[in-house]
Each structure stands twice: as C-alpha cells, then as structure tokens.
GROMACS .gro file of C-alpha atoms in nm:
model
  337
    1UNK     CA    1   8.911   3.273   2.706
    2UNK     CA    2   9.273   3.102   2.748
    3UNK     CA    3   9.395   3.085   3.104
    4UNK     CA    4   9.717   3.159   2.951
    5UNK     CA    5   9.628   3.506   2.770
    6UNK     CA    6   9.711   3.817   2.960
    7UNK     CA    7   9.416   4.035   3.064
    8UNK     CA    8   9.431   4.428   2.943
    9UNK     CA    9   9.199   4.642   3.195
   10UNK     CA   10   9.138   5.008   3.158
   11UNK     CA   11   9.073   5.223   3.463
   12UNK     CA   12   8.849   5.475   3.525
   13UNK     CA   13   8.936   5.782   3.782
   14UNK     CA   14   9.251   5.805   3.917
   15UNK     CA   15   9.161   5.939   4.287
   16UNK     CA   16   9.225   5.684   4.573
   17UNK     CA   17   9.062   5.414   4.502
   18UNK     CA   18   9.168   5.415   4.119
   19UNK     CA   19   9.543   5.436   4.289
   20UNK     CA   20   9.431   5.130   4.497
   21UNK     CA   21   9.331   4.951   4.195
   22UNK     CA   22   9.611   5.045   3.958
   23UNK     CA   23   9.890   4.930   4.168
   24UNK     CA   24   9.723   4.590   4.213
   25UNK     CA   25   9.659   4.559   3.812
   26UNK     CA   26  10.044   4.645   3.787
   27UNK     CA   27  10.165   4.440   4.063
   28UNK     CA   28   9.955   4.113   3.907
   29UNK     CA   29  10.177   3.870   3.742
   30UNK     CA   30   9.883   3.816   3.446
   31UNK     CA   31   9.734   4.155   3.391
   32UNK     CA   32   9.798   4.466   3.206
   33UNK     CA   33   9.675   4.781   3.318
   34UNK     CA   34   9.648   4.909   2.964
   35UNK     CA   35   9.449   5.298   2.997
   36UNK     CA   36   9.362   5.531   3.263
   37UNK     CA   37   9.056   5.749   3.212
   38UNK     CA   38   9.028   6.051   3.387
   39UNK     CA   39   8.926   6.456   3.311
   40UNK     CA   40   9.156   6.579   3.569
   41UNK     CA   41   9.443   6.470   3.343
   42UNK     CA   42   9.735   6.540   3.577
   43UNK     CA   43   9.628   6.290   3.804
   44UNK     CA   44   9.597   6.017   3.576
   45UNK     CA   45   9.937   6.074   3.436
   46UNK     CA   46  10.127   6.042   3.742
   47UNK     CA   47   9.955   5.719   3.809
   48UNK     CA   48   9.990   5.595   3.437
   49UNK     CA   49  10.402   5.693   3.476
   50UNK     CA   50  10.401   5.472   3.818
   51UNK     CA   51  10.182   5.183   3.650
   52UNK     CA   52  10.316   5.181   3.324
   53UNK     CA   53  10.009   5.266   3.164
   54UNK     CA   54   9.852   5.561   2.931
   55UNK     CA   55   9.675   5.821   3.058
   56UNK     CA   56   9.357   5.985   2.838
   57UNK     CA   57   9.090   6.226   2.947
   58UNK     CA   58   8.835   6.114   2.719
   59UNK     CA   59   8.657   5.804   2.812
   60UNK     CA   60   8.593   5.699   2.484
   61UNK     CA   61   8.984   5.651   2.374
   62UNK     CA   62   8.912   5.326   2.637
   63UNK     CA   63   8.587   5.213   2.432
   64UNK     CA   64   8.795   5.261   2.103
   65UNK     CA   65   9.050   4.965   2.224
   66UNK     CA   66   8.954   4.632   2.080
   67UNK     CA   67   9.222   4.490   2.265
   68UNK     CA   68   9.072   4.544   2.588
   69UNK     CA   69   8.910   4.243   2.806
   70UNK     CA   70   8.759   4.467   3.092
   71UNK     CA   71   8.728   4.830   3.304
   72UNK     CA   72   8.746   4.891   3.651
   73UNK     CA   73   8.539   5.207   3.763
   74UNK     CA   74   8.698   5.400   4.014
   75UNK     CA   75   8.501   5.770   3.919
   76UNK     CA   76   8.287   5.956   4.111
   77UNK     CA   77   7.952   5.799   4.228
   78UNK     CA   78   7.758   5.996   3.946
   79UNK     CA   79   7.976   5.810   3.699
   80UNK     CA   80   7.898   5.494   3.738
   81UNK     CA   81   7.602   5.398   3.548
   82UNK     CA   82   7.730   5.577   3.266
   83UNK     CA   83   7.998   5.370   3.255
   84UNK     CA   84   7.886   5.066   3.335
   85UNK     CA   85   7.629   5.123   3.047
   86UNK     CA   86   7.865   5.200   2.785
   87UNK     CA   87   8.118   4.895   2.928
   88UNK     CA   88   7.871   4.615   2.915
   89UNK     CA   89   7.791   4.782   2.518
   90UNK     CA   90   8.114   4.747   2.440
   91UNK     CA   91   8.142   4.383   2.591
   92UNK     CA   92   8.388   4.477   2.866
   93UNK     CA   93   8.358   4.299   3.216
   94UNK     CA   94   8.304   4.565   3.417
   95UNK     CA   95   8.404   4.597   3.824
   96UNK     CA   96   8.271   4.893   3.953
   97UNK     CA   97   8.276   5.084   4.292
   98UNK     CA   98   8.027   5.063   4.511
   99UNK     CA   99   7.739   5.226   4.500
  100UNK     CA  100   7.626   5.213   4.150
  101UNK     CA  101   7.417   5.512   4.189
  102UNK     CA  102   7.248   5.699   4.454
  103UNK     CA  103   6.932   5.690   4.322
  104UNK     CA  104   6.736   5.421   4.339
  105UNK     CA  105   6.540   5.426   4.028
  106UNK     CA  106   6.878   5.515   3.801
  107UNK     CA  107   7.029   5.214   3.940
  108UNK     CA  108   6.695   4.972   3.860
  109UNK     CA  109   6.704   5.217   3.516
  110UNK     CA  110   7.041   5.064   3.446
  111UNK     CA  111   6.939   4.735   3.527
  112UNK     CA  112   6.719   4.713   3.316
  113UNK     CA  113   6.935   4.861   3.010
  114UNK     CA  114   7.162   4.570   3.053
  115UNK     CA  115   6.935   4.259   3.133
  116UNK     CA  116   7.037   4.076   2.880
  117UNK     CA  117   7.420   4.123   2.844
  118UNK     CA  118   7.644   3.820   2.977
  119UNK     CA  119   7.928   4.004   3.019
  120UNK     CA  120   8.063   3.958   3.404
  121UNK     CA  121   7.949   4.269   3.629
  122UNK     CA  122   8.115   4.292   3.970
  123UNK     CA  123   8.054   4.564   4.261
  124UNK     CA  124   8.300   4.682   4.477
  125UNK     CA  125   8.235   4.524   4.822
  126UNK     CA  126   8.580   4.466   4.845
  127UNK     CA  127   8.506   4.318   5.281
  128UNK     CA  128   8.351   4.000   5.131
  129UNK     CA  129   8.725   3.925   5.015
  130UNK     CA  130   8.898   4.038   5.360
  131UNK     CA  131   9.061   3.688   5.514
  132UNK     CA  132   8.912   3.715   5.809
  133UNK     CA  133   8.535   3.820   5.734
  134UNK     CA  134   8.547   3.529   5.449
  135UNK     CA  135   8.666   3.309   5.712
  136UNK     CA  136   8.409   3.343   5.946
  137UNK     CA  137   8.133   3.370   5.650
  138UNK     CA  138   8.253   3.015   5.528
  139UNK     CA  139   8.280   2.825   5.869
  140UNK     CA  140   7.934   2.994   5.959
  141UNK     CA  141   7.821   2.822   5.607
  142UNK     CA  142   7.999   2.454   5.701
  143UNK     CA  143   7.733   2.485   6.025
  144UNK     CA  144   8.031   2.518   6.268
  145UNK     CA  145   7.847   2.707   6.528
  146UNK     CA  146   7.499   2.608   6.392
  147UNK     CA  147   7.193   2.786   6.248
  148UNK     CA  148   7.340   3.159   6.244
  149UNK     CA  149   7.139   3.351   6.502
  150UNK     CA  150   7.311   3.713   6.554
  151UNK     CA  151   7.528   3.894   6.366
  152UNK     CA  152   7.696   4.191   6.492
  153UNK     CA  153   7.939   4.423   6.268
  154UNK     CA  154   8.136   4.713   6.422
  155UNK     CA  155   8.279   4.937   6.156
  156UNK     CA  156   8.409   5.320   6.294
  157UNK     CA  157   8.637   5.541   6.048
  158UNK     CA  158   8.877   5.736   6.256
  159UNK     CA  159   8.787   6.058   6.138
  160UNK     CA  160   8.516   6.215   5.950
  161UNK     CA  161   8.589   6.259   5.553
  162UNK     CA  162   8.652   6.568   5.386
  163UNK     CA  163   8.317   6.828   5.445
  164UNK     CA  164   8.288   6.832   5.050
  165UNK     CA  165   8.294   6.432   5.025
  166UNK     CA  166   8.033   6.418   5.288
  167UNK     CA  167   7.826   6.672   5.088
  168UNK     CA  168   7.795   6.475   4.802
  169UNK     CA  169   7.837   6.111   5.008
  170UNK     CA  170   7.466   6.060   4.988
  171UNK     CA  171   7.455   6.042   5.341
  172UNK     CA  172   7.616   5.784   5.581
  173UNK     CA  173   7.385   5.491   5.557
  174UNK     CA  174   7.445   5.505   5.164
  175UNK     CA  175   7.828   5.572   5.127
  176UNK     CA  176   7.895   5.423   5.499
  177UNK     CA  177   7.688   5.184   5.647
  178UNK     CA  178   7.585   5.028   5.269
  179UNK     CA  179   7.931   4.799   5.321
  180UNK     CA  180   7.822   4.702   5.600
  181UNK     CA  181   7.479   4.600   5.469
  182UNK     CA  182   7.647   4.405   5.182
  183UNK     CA  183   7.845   4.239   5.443
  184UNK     CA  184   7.533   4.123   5.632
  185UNK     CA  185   7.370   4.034   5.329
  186UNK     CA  186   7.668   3.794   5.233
  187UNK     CA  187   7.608   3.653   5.556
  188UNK     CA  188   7.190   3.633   5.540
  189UNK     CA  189   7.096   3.717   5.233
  190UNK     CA  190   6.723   3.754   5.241
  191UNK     CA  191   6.670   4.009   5.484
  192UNK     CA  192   6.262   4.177   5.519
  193UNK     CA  193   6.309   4.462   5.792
  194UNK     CA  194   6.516   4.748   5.851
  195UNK     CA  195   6.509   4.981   6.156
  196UNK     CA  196   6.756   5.240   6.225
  197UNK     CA  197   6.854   5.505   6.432
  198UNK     CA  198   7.091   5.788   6.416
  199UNK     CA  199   7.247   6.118   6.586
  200UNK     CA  200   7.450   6.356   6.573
  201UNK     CA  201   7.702   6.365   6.840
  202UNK     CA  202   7.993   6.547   6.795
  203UNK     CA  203   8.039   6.649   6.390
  204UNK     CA  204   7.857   7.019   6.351
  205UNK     CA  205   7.977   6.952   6.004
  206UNK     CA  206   7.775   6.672   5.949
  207UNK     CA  207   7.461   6.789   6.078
  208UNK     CA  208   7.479   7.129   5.869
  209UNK     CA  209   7.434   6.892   5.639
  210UNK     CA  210   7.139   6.732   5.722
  211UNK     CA  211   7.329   6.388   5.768
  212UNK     CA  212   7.435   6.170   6.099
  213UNK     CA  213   7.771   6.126   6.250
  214UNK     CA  214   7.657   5.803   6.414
  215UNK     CA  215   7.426   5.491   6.360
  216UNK     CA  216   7.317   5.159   6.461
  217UNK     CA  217   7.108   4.970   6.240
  218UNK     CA  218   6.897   4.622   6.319
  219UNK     CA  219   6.811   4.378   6.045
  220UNK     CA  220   6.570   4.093   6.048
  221UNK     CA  221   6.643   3.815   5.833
  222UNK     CA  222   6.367   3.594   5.641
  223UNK     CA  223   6.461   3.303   5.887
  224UNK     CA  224   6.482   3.513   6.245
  225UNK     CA  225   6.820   3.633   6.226
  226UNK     CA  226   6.902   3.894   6.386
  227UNK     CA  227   7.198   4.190   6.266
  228UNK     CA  228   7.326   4.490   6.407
  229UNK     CA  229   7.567   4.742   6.272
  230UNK     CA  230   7.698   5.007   6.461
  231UNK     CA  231   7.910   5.274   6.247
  232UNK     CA  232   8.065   5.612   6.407
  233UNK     CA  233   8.232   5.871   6.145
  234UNK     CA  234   8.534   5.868   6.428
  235UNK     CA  235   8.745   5.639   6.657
  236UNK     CA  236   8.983   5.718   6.883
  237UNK     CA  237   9.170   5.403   6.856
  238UNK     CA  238   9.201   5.377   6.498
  239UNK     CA  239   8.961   5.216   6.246
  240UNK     CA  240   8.718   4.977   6.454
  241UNK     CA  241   8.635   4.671   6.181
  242UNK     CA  242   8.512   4.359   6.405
  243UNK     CA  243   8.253   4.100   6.300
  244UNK     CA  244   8.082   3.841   6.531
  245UNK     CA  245   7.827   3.559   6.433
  246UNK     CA  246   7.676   3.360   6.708
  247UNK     CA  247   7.484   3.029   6.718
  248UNK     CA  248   7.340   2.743   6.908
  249UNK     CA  249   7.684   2.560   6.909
  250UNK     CA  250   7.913   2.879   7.006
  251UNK     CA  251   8.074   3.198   6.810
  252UNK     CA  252   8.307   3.311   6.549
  253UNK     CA  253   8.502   3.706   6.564
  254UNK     CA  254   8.718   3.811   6.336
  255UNK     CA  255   8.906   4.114   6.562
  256UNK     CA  256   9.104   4.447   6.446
  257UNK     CA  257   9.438   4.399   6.293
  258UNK     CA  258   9.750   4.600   6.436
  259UNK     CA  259  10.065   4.619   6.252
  260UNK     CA  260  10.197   4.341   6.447
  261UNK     CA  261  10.120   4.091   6.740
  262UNK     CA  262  10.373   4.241   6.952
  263UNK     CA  263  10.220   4.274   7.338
  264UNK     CA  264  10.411   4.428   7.616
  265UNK     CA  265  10.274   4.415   7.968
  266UNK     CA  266  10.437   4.601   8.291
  267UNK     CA  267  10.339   4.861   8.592
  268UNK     CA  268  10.144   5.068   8.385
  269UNK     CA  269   9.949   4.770   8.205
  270UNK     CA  270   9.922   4.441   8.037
  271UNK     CA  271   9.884   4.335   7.660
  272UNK     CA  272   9.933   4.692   7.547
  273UNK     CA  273   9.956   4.674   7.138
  274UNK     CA  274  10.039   4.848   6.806
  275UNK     CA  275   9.763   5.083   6.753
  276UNK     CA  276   9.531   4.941   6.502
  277UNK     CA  277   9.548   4.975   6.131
  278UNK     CA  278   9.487   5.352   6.066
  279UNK     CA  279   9.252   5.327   5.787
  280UNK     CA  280   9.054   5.126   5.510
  281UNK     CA  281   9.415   5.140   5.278
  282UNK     CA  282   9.633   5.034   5.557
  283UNK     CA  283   9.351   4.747   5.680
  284UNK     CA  284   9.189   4.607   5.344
  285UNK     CA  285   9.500   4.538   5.092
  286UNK     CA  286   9.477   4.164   5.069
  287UNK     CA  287   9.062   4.213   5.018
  288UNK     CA  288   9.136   4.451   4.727
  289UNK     CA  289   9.372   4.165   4.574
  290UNK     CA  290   9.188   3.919   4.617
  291UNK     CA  291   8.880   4.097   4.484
  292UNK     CA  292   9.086   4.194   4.144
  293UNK     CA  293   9.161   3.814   4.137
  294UNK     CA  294   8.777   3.699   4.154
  295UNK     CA  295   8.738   3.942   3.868
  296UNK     CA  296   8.991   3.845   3.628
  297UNK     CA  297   8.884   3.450   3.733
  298UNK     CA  298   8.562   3.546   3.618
  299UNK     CA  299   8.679   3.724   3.320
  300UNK     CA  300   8.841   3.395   3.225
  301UNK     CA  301   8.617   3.116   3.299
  302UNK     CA  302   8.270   3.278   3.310
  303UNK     CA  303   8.221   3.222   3.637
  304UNK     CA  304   7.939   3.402   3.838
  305UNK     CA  305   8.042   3.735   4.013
  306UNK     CA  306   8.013   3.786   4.375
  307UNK     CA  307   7.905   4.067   4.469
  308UNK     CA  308   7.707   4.105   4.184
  309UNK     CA  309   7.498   4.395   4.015
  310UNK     CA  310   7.194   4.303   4.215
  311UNK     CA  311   7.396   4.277   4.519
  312UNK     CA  312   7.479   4.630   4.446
  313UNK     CA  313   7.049   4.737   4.395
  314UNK     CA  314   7.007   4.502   4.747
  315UNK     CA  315   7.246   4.680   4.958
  316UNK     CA  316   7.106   5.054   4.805
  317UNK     CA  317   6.742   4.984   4.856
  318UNK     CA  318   6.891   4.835   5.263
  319UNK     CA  319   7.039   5.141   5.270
  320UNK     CA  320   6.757   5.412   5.147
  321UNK     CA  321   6.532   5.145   5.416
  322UNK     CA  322   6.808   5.238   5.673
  323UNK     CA  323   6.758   5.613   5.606
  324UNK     CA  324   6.422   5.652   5.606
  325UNK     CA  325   6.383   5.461   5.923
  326UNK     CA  326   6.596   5.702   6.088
  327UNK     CA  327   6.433   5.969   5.993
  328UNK     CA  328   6.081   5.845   6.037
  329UNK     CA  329   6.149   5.631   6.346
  330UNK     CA  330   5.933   5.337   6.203
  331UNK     CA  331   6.072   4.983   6.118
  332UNK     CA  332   6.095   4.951   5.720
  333UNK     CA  333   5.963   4.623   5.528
  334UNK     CA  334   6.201   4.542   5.258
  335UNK     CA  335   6.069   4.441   4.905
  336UNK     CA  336   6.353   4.251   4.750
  337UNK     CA  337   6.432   4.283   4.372
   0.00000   0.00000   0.00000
C-alpha cells in the first residue's frame, strides 16, 4: 500500500474505549474514521456526529465497504472473535481489545480459523506504547542495567468498576491483572510458572461475586527472572501505574504521572504534588496514539504487529494460570502456545 493513501477504519462499539479510539482516528492527520458499528444506535451516532463518521447498527453495512483498509474492535468481550473472524475474511487489519475471549479454547478456536490469513492482527495492550514503560523496556533491551533480574509492576484502579462490569469482567486476573501480564511478557517473554494469591479486603461486591478485590502475582521466567504484580481494585491516591526492572549494573522506574511537576514544600510538608492522573483515560492518551500509529504503520508496510494475536492467547492462558493458582494455592507450570 502507498504511504501516501489515506487509511478508512471502521469501528466497532461505541462505549469508552470505542470513544477513545474514535477521537484518535479523527484527530490523525492520515486516517478516516469511515463507520461506527454499534446495536445501541444512539450511542454510535453521537460519536459518528463528533467524528465525522456514519453510524450503522448492523455490523455487516462495515463488511459491505470495499473501500475499507481496517476495523478497530471496541465491543464487548463476547464480540470479539466474531469479529475478528469475519474481519480477517473480509481482508481487514483488524486491532482488537484486549482480551480476545474469555475462554480459552474459543480464543485457540479462532486461532486456528485464521492461521493462514496475512492480514495484520493487533491486540489492545495499549501499556507497551506508554513513553515511559517503552522506555524502560528498550534501555533494559540495550543491556543498560544488565541481564534483567526482577521486575516489579504496581498497577491499582482508584475505584472498583461498575458491579455489572465486574460480573461479566471474567474476574480480575483476566480483565485486570492480564495487562499487566502482557506487560511482563513484553519484558520476558518466555515465562514457565505462575503463582498467585488473592483476597478480598474491602469490596463485599466483589466477593458476592466469587472474584478478588486484590492480588499479587509472581512469575518465573525461562532464564530465572523473577516478576511481581501487585493490582488493588482501589487507591486512595489516584491510579498507582509504576514499573521497576532491576539488574546486576543498577535499575530503571518509570513513576506515576501528575498533571504537572509543580512541588510546594512548607510547615505542613515538603514536595507535596498534583494528585496523580485519575484514571487509565487521563494517564494512557499518548499509548493509545501511539498504538493507532503502530497499526496503521503496519497496515501500510506489512510490518509485524506487536502485541500480536498470540500475545493476546499468552497473556489469557497467564491469566487463567494466575486464577487457578489462587484458588488452588499451588504454583502453575505454563505450557506456551
């Protein structure tokens, strides 16, 4: 494909994440957001009106467009295969939200169903494109503080999600903690043990339904390396997203981000800040660009997508490892695929 052709995208869902991704496409200098697919019409034509696209219910009025070059999927989890199914049919690059399904078998299902397409497939793991996280990925790569050892990621929402989302989440190691596991896996990708645990310590909420307001999880990587993730459905301070890699030869963090770098110190204290960034919107903007950009860069030149669909079946099959340890209190082996 020409560099210098415009790229048409469709949309699919229109809820908060579609909005994320809609007023990127519009805002890019080189793409048309040309459909968005949603039932819940309404929704989908207020965004269209603010993105200057068109608004359909029926998902195959976007399969019908020849003109298209690709589809983001921003629907419901139970979506997903579906659509990425019908997509990679249709020979439309696809990025898609993670996780592809919740079910491990569906996802492998779907794998196999589109083995042989070459079509580019991206998953959302929108963190590997945050500035800071790809930062400290690539100097950890260049050897800067040596062979990684430890990895520690720290990633707390400040409040619990709606009861209903949590419902039908799939639990918080596969709709929470499974970013996290992408992350580590960016960082060491072949990892063979999981071990988890996991309480409930303030949500009744979450515990009526039979999932955990709070985890750590440890990874073991092929080589040694060791990871730990702690999540917490709620912060106090804001949302708590912090990432450390230690070697032999020293460390690299990559800290919270406040609205500014403005510190005031007196009587009371010293170095008091802006509260942190309230939430993944507010604190993952430039990732979300920049993870749009890898996709239409792949769109045009063909070049490999990162994170990828079996990015997508390795950070599910962490996360069902992550859950069943928790429950079972054993450390899982991981069988990659």
């Amino acid at each position: 494909m020409s560099n210098d052709k415009r790229l048409r995208l469709a949309l699919f869902g229109s809820g908060r994440i579609g909005q994320v991704h809609a007023r990127n496409i519009a805002a890019h200098p080189d793409i048309d957001l040309v459909l968005i697919a949603d039932p819940f019409i309404d929704g989908a034509r207020r965004l269209a009106e603010s993105t200057g696209a068109r608004a359909v219910q029926d998902p195959e009025e976007v399969f019908a467009d020849t003109s298209l070059d690709g589809v983001i999927i921003g629907s419901p989890t139970s979506t997903h295969v579906d659509l990425i199914s019908r997509s990679v049919a249709h020979g439309l690059a696809v990025l898609c939200e993670k996780p592809i399904d919740l079910d491990i078998d569906t996802v492998l299902s779907c794998r196999e169903q589109i083995k042989d397409s070459t079509v580019p497939i991206m998953l959302g793991f929108n963190r590997r494109f945050d500035p800071s996280f790809a930062a400290v990925r690539t100097r950890v790569e260049a050897g800067e503080i040596g062979k990684l050892e430890q990895l520690t990621i720290t990633s707390r929402d400040p409040e619990p999600a709606p009861r209903d989302y949590i419902a039908g989440s799939g639990g918080i190691f596969r709709d929470m903690t499974i970013h996290d596991l992408d992350m580590a896996r960016s960082f060491v990708p072949h990892i063979v043990e999981v071990s988890a645990v996991a309480s409930n310590v303030f949500s009744k909420d979450i515990a009526e339904l039979n999932d955990f307001d709070s985890a750590v999880v440890t990874l073991r990587g092929r080589d040694g390396e060791l990871i730990t993730i702690t999540n917490s459905r709620h912060c106090a301070f804001g949302y708590d997203q912090r990432l450390e890699a230690f070697g032999p030869q020293g460390m690299l963090s990559a800290g919270n981000v406040t609205p500014t770098t403005v510190r005031k110190s007196g009587a009371a204290g010293t170095e008091e800040s802006d509260a942190y960034l309230p939430f993944f919107l507010e604190r993952y903007p430039q990732a979300y660009y920049a993870e749009l950009e890898a996709f239409a860069r792949s769109i045009r030149t063909g070049a490999p997508t990162s994170p990828n669909f079996a990015d997508g079946v390795s950070a599910l099959v962490l996360a069902n490892a992550a859950a069943e340890s928790a429950v079972t209190g054993k450390t899982v082996s991981v069988v990659e695929f």
